[in-house]
Coordinates of C-alpha atoms in Angstrom, one line a residue:
M1 CA 104.3 3.1 -35.8
L2 CA 101.6 4.6 -38.1
K3 CA 104.0 4.6 -41.1
I4 CA 104.9 1.0 -40.6
I5 CA 101.3 0.0 -40.2
C6 CA 100.2 1.9 -43.3
F7 CA 102.8 0.1 -45.4
I8 CA 101.5 -3.2 -44.3
V9 CA 97.8 -2.4 -44.8
T10 CA 98.6 -1.1 -48.3
A11 CA 101.0 -3.9 -48.9
G12 CA 99.8 -4.1 -52.5
I13 CA 101.5 -0.9 -53.3
A14 CA 104.9 -2.7 -52.9
F15 CA 103.6 -5.2 -55.6
A16 CA 101.9 -2.5 -57.7
A17 CA 103.8 -3.5 -60.9
E18 CA 103.4 -7.2 -60.3
Y19 CA 99.8 -8.0 -59.4
D20 CA 96.4 -7.6 -60.9
Y21 CA 93.0 -9.4 -60.8
F22 CA 92.9 -11.0 -64.3
S23 CA 93.7 -14.4 -63.0
L24 CA 91.2 -14.0 -60.1
A25 CA 94.3 -13.7 -57.8
E26 CA 95.4 -17.3 -58.5
D27 CA 98.9 -16.1 -59.6
W28 CA 99.4 -14.4 -56.3
K29 CA 100.3 -17.7 -54.7
Q30 CA 103.5 -17.9 -56.8
M31 CA 104.7 -14.5 -55.5
D32 CA 107.9 -14.5 -53.5
G33 CA 107.7 -13.0 -50.0
T34 CA 103.9 -13.3 -49.6
W35 CA 101.6 -15.4 -47.5
C36 CA 99.1 -15.7 -50.4
A37 CA 99.3 -19.5 -50.6
S38 CA 98.9 -20.0 -46.9
T39 CA 96.0 -21.7 -45.1
E40 CA 94.3 -18.8 -43.1
Q41 CA 93.5 -16.5 -46.0
T42 CA 90.8 -13.9 -46.5
P43 CA 88.1 -13.6 -47.9
I44 CA 85.9 -16.6 -47.2
D45 CA 82.4 -17.8 -48.0
I46 CA 80.6 -17.4 -44.7
E47 CA 78.3 -20.4 -43.7
T48 CA 79.1 -22.3 -46.8
D49 CA 82.4 -24.1 -45.9
A50 CA 82.2 -23.1 -42.2
E51 CA 80.7 -24.6 -39.1
I52 CA 79.4 -21.5 -37.4
V53 CA 79.8 -21.2 -33.7
R54 CA 77.3 -18.9 -32.0
Y55 CA 77.7 -17.1 -28.7
K56 CA 75.0 -18.4 -26.4
Q57 CA 72.9 -16.3 -24.0
M58 CA 75.3 -13.4 -23.8
P59 CA 74.1 -10.5 -21.6
M60 CA 73.8 -7.2 -23.4
E61 CA 77.0 -5.9 -22.0
F62 CA 78.7 -8.3 -24.4
A63 CA 76.9 -6.8 -27.4
P64 CA 79.5 -5.8 -30.1
T65 CA 80.1 -2.1 -30.4
F66 CA 82.4 -0.2 -32.8
S67 CA 82.5 3.4 -31.9
L68 CA 83.8 5.0 -35.0
P69 CA 84.6 8.7 -34.6
V70 CA 83.7 12.0 -36.4
V71 CA 86.8 13.1 -38.2
T72 CA 88.1 16.2 -40.0
G73 CA 90.9 16.5 -42.5
A74 CA 90.1 13.2 -44.2
T75 CA 91.3 12.7 -47.8
G76 CA 90.3 10.4 -50.5
N77 CA 93.1 8.6 -52.3
N78 CA 93.4 6.6 -55.5
N79 CA 96.5 4.4 -55.5
G80 CA 95.9 2.6 -58.7
H81 CA 94.5 -0.6 -57.0
N82 CA 91.7 0.8 -54.9
V83 CA 90.3 4.0 -53.4
N84 CA 90.7 4.7 -49.7
L85 CA 90.3 7.2 -47.0
E86 CA 93.2 8.5 -44.9
F87 CA 93.1 10.7 -41.8
Q88 CA 95.1 13.5 -40.1
G89 CA 96.3 12.1 -36.8
S90 CA 95.1 8.7 -35.6
P91 CA 91.4 8.4 -34.9
G92 CA 90.8 6.2 -31.8
V93 CA 88.2 3.5 -32.0
I94 CA 86.7 1.4 -29.2
F95 CA 85.9 -2.3 -29.9
R96 CA 83.6 -4.1 -27.4
F97 CA 83.0 -7.8 -27.8
P98 CA 83.0 -11.1 -25.8
K99 CA 86.6 -11.8 -24.9
G100 CA 88.0 -15.2 -23.8
R101 CA 91.6 -16.0 -23.2
S102 CA 92.7 -14.5 -26.5
F103 CA 91.5 -11.6 -28.7
T104 CA 92.4 -13.5 -31.8
S105 CA 91.1 -16.9 -31.0
L106 CA 88.1 -16.2 -28.6
N107 CA 88.6 -19.5 -26.8
G108 CA 85.7 -20.7 -24.7
P109 CA 83.6 -23.6 -23.7
Y110 CA 81.2 -25.2 -26.3
T111 CA 77.8 -26.3 -25.4
G112 CA 75.3 -28.5 -27.3
T113 CA 73.1 -27.6 -30.2
G114 CA 69.7 -26.1 -29.8
P115 CA 66.3 -26.2 -31.6
L116 CA 66.9 -22.8 -33.1
N117 CA 70.5 -23.7 -34.1
P118 CA 70.3 -27.3 -35.4
G119 CA 73.7 -28.9 -36.2
R120 CA 75.5 -25.8 -35.0
K121 CA 77.7 -25.4 -31.9
M122 CA 77.0 -22.8 -29.3
L123 CA 79.5 -20.8 -27.2
S124 CA 78.6 -20.5 -23.6
S125 CA 78.9 -17.1 -21.9
S126 CA 80.7 -18.7 -19.0
G127 CA 84.5 -18.2 -19.3
F128 CA 84.0 -14.8 -21.1
E129 CA 84.0 -11.2 -20.0
P130 CA 83.1 -8.0 -21.8
A131 CA 86.2 -6.7 -23.5
L132 CA 87.0 -3.1 -24.5
L133 CA 90.0 -2.7 -26.8
Q134 CA 91.4 0.6 -28.0
G135 CA 92.2 0.5 -31.7
T136 CA 93.7 3.1 -34.1
L137 CA 91.8 3.5 -37.4
I138 CA 94.4 3.8 -40.1
D139 CA 92.6 3.1 -43.4
V140 CA 89.2 2.7 -45.0
H141 CA 89.0 1.2 -48.5
W142 CA 86.5 -0.4 -50.9
H143 CA 86.3 -3.4 -53.2
V144 CA 83.9 -4.0 -56.1
P145 CA 82.3 -6.5 -55.9
S146 CA 82.5 -7.7 -52.3
E147 CA 85.3 -10.0 -51.3
H148 CA 83.4 -11.9 -48.7
A149 CA 80.5 -14.0 -49.8
V150 CA 77.5 -15.0 -47.6
R151 CA 76.1 -18.5 -48.4
G152 CA 77.6 -18.2 -51.8
R153 CA 76.4 -14.7 -52.6
L154 CA 78.7 -11.8 -53.4
Y155 CA 77.5 -8.3 -52.7
P156 CA 78.0 -5.3 -55.1
A157 CA 80.7 -3.7 -52.9
E158 CA 82.5 -4.1 -49.6
A159 CA 84.3 -1.6 -47.3
H160 CA 87.2 -2.5 -45.0
F161 CA 87.8 -0.4 -41.9
V162 CA 91.4 -1.3 -40.9
H163 CA 92.6 -0.8 -37.3
A164 CA 95.8 -1.3 -35.4
I165 CA 95.4 -2.9 -31.9
S166 CA 98.3 -2.7 -29.7
H167 CA 100.1 -5.3 -27.6
K168 CA 99.2 -3.6 -24.4
D169 CA 95.5 -4.0 -25.1
D170 CA 95.9 -7.6 -26.1
P171 CA 98.9 -9.5 -24.7
D172 CA 98.4 -12.3 -27.3
C173 CA 98.9 -9.8 -30.1
T174 CA 102.2 -10.7 -31.9
Y175 CA 101.5 -9.8 -35.5
M176 CA 104.2 -7.2 -36.2
A177 CA 106.7 -5.1 -34.3
G178 CA 106.1 -1.4 -34.3
D179 CA 107.7 1.6 -32.7
Q180 CA 105.5 1.1 -29.7
G181 CA 105.6 -2.7 -29.5
P182 CA 103.8 -5.5 -31.3
F183 CA 100.4 -4.8 -32.8
C184 CA 97.6 -6.8 -34.5
L185 CA 95.3 -5.7 -37.3
G186 CA 91.5 -5.7 -36.8
V187 CA 89.3 -5.1 -39.8
I188 CA 85.6 -4.3 -39.9
G189 CA 84.1 -5.5 -43.2
V190 CA 80.9 -3.9 -44.4
L191 CA 78.8 -5.4 -47.3
Y192 CA 76.9 -3.0 -49.5
E193 CA 73.4 -3.6 -50.9
V194 CA 72.4 -1.3 -53.8
H195 CA 68.9 0.3 -54.0
H196 CA 68.2 1.3 -57.6
D197 CA 65.8 3.9 -56.3
D198 CA 68.0 6.6 -54.8
T199 CA 65.2 8.2 -52.7
E200 CA 65.8 6.0 -49.6
T201 CA 69.6 6.6 -49.6
E202 CA 70.2 10.0 -51.2
L203 CA 70.4 11.6 -47.8
D204 CA 73.2 9.3 -46.6
E205 CA 75.4 12.2 -45.6
G206 CA 78.5 10.2 -44.9
F207 CA 78.6 8.4 -48.2
T208 CA 77.7 11.5 -50.1
K209 CA 80.8 13.3 -48.6
V210 CA 83.0 10.4 -49.6
M211 CA 81.7 10.4 -53.1
E212 CA 82.2 14.2 -53.3
G213 CA 85.9 13.6 -53.0
F214 CA 86.1 10.5 -55.2
K215 CA 84.3 12.1 -58.1
N216 CA 87.3 14.5 -58.7
F217 CA 89.7 11.6 -59.3
P218 CA 91.3 11.8 -62.8
S219 CA 89.3 9.7 -65.3
D220 CA 92.5 8.1 -66.6
G221 CA 93.1 6.3 -63.3
Q222 CA 96.3 8.3 -62.3
A223 CA 97.1 8.3 -58.6
D224 CA 95.5 11.2 -56.9
T225 CA 94.5 12.7 -53.5
Q226 CA 91.3 14.8 -52.9
P227 CA 90.1 16.4 -49.7
L228 CA 86.7 15.3 -48.4
P229 CA 84.0 17.7 -47.1
E230 CA 84.1 17.8 -43.3
P231 CA 83.3 16.8 -40.7
L232 CA 82.9 13.2 -41.7
D233 CA 81.0 10.9 -39.4
L234 CA 82.5 7.5 -40.0
A235 CA 79.8 5.7 -38.1
S236 CA 77.4 6.8 -40.9
L237 CA 79.2 4.4 -43.3
L238 CA 78.1 1.4 -41.2
P239 CA 74.7 -0.3 -41.0
E240 CA 72.5 0.2 -38.0
S241 CA 73.1 -3.3 -36.6
K242 CA 76.6 -4.2 -35.4
E243 CA 76.1 -8.0 -35.2
F244 CA 79.1 -9.7 -36.8
W245 CA 80.8 -12.8 -38.0
H246 CA 84.3 -13.1 -36.5
Y247 CA 87.2 -15.2 -37.7
R248 CA 91.0 -15.0 -38.1
G249 CA 92.3 -14.3 -41.6
S250 CA 94.6 -12.2 -43.7
L251 CA 95.0 -9.1 -45.7
T252 CA 93.4 -9.4 -49.1
T253 CA 96.2 -8.0 -51.3
P254 CA 99.8 -9.1 -51.6
G255 CA 101.6 -9.9 -49.3
C256 CA 98.4 -11.5 -47.9
N257 CA 99.8 -11.3 -44.3
E258 CA 97.9 -13.4 -41.8
N259 CA 96.8 -13.1 -38.2
V260 CA 94.3 -10.4 -39.1
T261 CA 91.2 -10.4 -37.0
W262 CA 88.0 -9.9 -39.0
F263 CA 84.6 -8.6 -38.0
V264 CA 82.2 -8.9 -41.0
L265 CA 79.0 -7.1 -40.2
Q266 CA 75.9 -9.3 -40.8
E267 CA 73.6 -6.5 -41.9
P268 CA 74.4 -5.0 -45.3
K269 CA 74.6 -1.2 -45.7
A270 CA 72.1 0.2 -48.2
I271 CA 73.4 2.7 -50.7
G272 CA 71.8 4.3 -53.7
W273 CA 72.5 3.4 -57.3
S274 CA 74.2 6.8 -58.0
H275 CA 76.5 6.4 -55.1
F276 CA 77.4 2.8 -56.1
N277 CA 78.0 3.9 -59.7
S278 CA 80.3 6.7 -58.5
L279 CA 82.2 4.2 -56.3
R280 CA 82.5 1.6 -59.1
N281 CA 83.7 4.2 -61.6
S282 CA 86.3 5.4 -59.1
I283 CA 87.8 1.9 -58.8
L284 CA 87.3 0.3 -62.2
H285 CA 89.2 2.7 -64.4
D286 CA 92.6 1.0 -64.8
D287 CA 94.2 -2.1 -66.3
L288 CA 93.9 -4.4 -63.3
G289 CA 90.9 -6.3 -64.5
D290 CA 87.2 -5.6 -64.3
L291 CA 87.1 -5.8 -60.5
N292 CA 89.4 -5.3 -57.5
A293 CA 88.2 -8.2 -55.3
R294 CA 90.0 -11.3 -54.3
P295 CA 87.6 -14.4 -54.6
P296 CA 86.6 -16.4 -51.5
L297 CA 89.1 -19.0 -50.2
P298 CA 88.8 -22.2 -48.2
L299 CA 88.1 -21.8 -44.5
N300 CA 90.3 -24.9 -43.8
S301 CA 90.4 -25.6 -40.0
R302 CA 89.3 -22.2 -38.8
I303 CA 86.1 -21.4 -36.9
V304 CA 83.7 -18.6 -37.7
F305 CA 82.0 -17.1 -34.7
K306 CA 78.6 -15.4 -35.0
S307 CA 77.2 -12.9 -32.6
N308 CA 73.5 -13.0 -31.7
Y309 CA 71.8 -11.1 -28.9
D310 CA 68.2 -11.1 -29.9
E311 CA 65.5 -12.8 -27.9
D312 CA 65.2 -16.1 -29.8
I313 CA 68.9 -16.8 -29.4
H314 CA 68.6 -16.1 -25.6
Q315 CA 65.9 -18.7 -25.4
V316 CA 68.1 -21.5 -26.7
V317 CA 68.9 -24.1 -24.0

């Protein structure tokens, strides 16, 4: 199943001779055999086109958790469109979040607005239960600048942690048939904020190890694979807070396959200027345009869910 999933996640490889970012991905909509012109596409501008629905008064056992592992044998890869991490074996990841009748839709009862959430719907904790889903981490890759925007703002970079979630863990999962049954894709999106003073972030061990591998890529942009220093703690690539925005979307490269469940973390991850510059130089060295990010697309009829577990949200009636 891993080979099939990896082909889908890196679906742009199949279109490597056909797509670039010069047209801001507008010409992707004319590509045969893709979903790029469909209505549930990623990325989006969060809280600009959306009516955000918040979880209301969730107990702490509902708090989102992503238990990314420590891995060995990781490699950095440059495929000509982006740079990514791949792993020996299949690192297991646990997702914990409020689950309703469906992992992908998070159905549940809406309640009224509150004084701390004017004009916004709330999602009652009744009808939900804490959910633990087992995922398989299959790919981590980066985009410069970010693909998701927050209130119209793009960030300097964004990482995507791509996971396969099996049918046995979520009976509603019908995205694709694999060797072991249907699976869905769940993606954790991490926005990166750049600190021009490296002193606060120079000891970021995880990102330093990633950049150690990336700096050895050929300067002419040829495809290449480099080993990373080990062990690599993937959790160190995430911000401290795991609060998220959640919605249903797509892959962000052709074929733009939909029914991908997104968790975009609300807190940006701070990296130093030297790390960001190394990441940018690893990506922007080819003829695909001066970026590798698809611009935000309309939300259409979708709903974005926002997790909040701090005291002021608990006080909303």
